[in-house]
Backbone as JSON, one array per atom type, in Angstrom:
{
  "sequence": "XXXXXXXXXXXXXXXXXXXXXXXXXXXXXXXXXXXXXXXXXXXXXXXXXXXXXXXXXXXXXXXXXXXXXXXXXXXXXXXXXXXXXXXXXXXXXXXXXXXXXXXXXXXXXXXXXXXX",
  "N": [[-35.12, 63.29, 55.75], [-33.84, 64.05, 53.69], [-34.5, 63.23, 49.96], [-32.99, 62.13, 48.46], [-31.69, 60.5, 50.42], [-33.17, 59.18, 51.32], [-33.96, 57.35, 49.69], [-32.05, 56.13, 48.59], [-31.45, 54.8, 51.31], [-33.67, 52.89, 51.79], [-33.78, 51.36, 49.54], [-31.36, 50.07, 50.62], [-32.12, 48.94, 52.5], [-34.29, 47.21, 51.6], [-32.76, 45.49, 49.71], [-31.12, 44.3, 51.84], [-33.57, 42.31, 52.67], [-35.43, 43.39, 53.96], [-39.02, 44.65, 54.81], [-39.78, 47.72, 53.38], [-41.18, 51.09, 54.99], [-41.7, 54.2, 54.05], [-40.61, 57.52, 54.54], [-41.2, 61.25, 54.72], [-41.12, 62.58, 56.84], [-41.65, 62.96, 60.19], [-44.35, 63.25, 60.93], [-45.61, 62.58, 58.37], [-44.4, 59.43, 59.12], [-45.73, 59.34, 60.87], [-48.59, 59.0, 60.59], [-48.23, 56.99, 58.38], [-47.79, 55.1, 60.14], [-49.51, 54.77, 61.58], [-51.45, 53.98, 59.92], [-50.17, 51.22, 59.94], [-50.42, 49.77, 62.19], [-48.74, 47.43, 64.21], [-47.49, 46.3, 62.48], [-44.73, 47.25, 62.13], [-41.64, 46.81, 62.98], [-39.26, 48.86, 63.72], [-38.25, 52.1, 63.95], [-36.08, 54.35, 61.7], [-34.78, 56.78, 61.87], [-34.1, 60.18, 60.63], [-32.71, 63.01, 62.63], [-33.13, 65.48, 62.46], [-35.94, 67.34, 60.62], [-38.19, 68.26, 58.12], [-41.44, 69.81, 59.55], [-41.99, 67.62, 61.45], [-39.17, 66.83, 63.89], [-37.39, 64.39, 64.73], [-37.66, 64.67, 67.52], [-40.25, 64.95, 67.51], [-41.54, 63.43, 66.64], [-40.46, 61.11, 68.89], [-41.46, 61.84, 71.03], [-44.4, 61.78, 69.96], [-44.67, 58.88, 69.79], [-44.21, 57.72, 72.21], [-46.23, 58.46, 73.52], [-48.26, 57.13, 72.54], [-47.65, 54.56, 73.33], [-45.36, 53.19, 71.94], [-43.38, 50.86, 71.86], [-41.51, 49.54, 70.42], [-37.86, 49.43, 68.84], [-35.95, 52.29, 67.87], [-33.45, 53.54, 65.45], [-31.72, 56.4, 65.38], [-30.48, 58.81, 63.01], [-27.94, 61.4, 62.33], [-26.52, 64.16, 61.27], [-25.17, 66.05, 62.6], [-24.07, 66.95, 66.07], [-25.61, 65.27, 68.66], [-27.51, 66.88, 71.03], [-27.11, 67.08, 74.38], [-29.34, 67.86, 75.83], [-31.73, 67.09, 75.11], [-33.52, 65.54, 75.69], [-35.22, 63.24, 75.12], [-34.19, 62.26, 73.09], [-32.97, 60.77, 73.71], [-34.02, 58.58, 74.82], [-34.91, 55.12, 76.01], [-36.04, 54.02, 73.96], [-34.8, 54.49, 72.03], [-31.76, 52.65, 70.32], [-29.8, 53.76, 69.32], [-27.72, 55.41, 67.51], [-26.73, 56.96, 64.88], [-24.06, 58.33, 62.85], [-23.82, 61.02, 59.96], [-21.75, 61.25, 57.21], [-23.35, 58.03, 56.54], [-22.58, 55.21, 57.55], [-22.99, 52.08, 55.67], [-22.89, 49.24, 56.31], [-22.57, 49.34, 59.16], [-25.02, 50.72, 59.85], [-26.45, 48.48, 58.77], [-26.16, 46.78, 60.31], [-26.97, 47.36, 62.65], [-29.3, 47.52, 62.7], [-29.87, 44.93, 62.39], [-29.22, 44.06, 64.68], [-30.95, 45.19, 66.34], [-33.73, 44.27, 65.53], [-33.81, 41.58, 66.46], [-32.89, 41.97, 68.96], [-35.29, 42.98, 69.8], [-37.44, 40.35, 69.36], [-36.06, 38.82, 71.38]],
  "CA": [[-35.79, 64.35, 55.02], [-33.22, 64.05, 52.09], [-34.98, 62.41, 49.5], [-32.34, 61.06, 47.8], [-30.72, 59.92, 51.07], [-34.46, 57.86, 51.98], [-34.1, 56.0, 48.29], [-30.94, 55.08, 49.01], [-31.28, 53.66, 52.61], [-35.05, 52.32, 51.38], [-32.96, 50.45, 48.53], [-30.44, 48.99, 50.77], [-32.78, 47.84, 53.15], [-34.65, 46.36, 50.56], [-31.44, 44.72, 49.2], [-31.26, 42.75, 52.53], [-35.01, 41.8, 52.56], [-36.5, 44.06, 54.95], [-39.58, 45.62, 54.13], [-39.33, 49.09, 54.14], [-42.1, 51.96, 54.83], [-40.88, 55.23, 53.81], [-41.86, 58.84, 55.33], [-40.75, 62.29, 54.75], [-40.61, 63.67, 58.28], [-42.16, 62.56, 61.66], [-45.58, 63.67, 60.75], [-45.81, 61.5, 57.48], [-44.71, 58.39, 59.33], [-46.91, 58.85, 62.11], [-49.98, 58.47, 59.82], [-48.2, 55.62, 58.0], [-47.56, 53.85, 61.52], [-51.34, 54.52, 62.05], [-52.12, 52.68, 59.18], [-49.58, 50.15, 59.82], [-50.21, 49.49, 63.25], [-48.6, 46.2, 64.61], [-46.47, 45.88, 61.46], [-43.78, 47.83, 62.12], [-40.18, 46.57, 63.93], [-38.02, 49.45, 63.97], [-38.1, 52.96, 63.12], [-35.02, 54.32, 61.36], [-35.38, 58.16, 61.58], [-33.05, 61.52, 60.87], [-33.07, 63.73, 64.03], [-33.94, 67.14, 61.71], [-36.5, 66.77, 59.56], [-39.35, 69.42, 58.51], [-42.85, 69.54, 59.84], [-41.85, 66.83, 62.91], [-38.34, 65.87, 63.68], [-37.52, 62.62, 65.39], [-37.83, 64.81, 68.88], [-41.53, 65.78, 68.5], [-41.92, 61.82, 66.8], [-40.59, 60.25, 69.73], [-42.82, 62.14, 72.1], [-45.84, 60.97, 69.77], [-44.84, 57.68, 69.72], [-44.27, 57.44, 73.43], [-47.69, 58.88, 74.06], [-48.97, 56.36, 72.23], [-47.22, 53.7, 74.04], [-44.7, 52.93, 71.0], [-42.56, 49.93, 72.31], [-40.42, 48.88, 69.23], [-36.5, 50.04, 68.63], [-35.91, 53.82, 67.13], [-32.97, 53.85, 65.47], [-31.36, 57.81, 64.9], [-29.08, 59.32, 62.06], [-27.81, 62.79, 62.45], [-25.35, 65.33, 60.96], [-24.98, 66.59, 64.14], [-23.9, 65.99, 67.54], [-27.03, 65.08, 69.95], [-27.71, 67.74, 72.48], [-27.73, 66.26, 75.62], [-30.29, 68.71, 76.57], [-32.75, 66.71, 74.26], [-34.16, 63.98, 77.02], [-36.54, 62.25, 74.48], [-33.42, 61.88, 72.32], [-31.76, 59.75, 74.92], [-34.88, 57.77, 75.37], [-34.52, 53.92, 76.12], [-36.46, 52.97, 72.75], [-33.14, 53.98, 70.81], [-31.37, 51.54, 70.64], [-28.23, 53.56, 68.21], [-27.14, 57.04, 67.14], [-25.62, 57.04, 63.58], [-23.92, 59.98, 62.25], [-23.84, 61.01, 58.75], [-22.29, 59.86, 56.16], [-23.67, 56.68, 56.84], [-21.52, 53.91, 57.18], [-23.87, 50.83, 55.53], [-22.26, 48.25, 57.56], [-22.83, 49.94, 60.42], [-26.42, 50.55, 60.07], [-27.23, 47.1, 58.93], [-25.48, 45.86, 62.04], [-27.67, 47.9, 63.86], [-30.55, 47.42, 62.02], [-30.21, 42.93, 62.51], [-28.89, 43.7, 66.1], [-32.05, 45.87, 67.04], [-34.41, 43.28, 65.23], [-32.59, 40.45, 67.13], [-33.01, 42.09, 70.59], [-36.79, 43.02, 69.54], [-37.48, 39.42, 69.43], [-35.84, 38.28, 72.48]],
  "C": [[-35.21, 64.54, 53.63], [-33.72, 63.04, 51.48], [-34.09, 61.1, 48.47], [-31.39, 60.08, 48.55], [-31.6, 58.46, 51.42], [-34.28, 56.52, 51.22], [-32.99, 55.49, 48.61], [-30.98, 53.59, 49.97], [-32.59, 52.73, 52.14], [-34.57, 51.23, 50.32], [-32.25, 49.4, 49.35], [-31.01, 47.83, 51.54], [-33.79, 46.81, 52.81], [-33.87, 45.36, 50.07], [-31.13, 43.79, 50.28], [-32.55, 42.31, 53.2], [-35.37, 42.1, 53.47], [-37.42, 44.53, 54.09], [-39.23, 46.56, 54.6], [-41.06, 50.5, 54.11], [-41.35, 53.49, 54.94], [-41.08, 56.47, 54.13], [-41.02, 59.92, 54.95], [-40.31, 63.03, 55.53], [-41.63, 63.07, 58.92], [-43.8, 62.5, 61.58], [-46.2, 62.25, 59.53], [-45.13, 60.05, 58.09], [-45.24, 58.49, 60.75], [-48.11, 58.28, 61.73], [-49.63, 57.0, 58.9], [-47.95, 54.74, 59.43], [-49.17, 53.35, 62.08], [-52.26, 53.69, 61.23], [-51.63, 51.36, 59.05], [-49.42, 49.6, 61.09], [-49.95, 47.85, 63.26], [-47.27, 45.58, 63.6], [-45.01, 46.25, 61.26], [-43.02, 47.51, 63.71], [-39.66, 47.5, 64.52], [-38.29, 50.5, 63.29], [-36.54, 53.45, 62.91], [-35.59, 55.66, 60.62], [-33.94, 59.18, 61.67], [-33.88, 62.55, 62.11], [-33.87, 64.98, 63.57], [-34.7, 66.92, 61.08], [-37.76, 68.2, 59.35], [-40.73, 69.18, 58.73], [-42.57, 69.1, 61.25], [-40.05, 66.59, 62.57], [-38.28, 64.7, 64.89], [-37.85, 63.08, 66.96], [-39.43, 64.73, 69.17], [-42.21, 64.07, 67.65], [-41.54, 60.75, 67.44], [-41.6, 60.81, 70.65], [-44.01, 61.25, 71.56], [-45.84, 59.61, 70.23], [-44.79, 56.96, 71.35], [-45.62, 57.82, 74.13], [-48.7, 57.98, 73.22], [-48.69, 54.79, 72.61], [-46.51, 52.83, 72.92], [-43.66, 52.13, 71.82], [-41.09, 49.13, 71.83], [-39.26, 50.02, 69.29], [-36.61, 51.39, 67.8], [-33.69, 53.67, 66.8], [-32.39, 55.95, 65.11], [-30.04, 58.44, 64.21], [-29.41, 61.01, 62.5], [-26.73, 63.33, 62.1], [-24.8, 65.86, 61.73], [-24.59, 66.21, 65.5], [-24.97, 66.18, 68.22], [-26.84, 66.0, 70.88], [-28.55, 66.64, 73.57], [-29.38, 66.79, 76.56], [-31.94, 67.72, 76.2], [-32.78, 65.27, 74.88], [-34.49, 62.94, 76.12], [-35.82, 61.83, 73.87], [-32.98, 60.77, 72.97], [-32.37, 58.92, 75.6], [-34.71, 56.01, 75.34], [-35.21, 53.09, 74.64], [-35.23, 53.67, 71.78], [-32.29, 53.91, 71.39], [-29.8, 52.14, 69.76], [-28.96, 54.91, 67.76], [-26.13, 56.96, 66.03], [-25.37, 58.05, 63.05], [-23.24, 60.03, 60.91], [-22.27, 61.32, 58.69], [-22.41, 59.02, 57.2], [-22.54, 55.82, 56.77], [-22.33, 52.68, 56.88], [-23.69, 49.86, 56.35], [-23.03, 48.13, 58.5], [-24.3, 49.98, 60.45], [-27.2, 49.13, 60.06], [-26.75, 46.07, 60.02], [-26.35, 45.93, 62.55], [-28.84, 47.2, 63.48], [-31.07, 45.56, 62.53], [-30.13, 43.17, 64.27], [-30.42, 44.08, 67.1], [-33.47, 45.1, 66.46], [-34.53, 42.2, 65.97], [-33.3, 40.73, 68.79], [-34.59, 42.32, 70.69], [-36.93, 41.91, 69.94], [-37.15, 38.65, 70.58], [-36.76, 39.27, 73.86]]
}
């Protein structure tokens, strides 16, 4: 939802030749997933966000039978209470700051296992 945190990560993952599709909150990439059906690997979502956060855009995406990796950044520690959080399509729980590394680990590893 931080916009200057999206350009960043949208930069880096650009920088190692992913495309990237970019969203504001849960809501705005639901309608870009709807126009990008089939094209999209991996989402790579913050847990808070306003309008939708990643809880009420994994429900969608599981009610739409969303199959691909979710990764999740958060400031926060995960409430266990939050089921959908702890759902088998994420694949990784990163907590802010970011560690780059670390995400693009995730990011090749959860590509990687896609594929297989």
């Amino acid at each position: 939802d931080n916009a200057e945190l999206r350009e960043a990560l949208t930069s880096c993952l650009h920088n190692w030749q992913y495309d990237v599709l970019a969203a504001a909150n849960g809501q705005s990439a639901l309608n870009l997933l709807n126009r990008h059906q089939g094209d999209v690997d991996l989402i790579v979502s913050d847990v808070i966000m306003p309008e939708m956060g990643a809880e009420g855009l994994l429900t969608a995406l599981q009610e739409r039978g969303w199959q691909a990796p979710v990764v999740l950044i958060s400031g926060h520690t995960l409430d266990r209470d939050h089921k959908v959080l702890q759902s088998a399509a994420v694949v990784a729980h990163l907590q802010k700051p970011l560690d780059l590394e670390d995400l693009g680990r995730i990011v090749a590893q959860a590509l990687v296992d896609e594929e297989e």
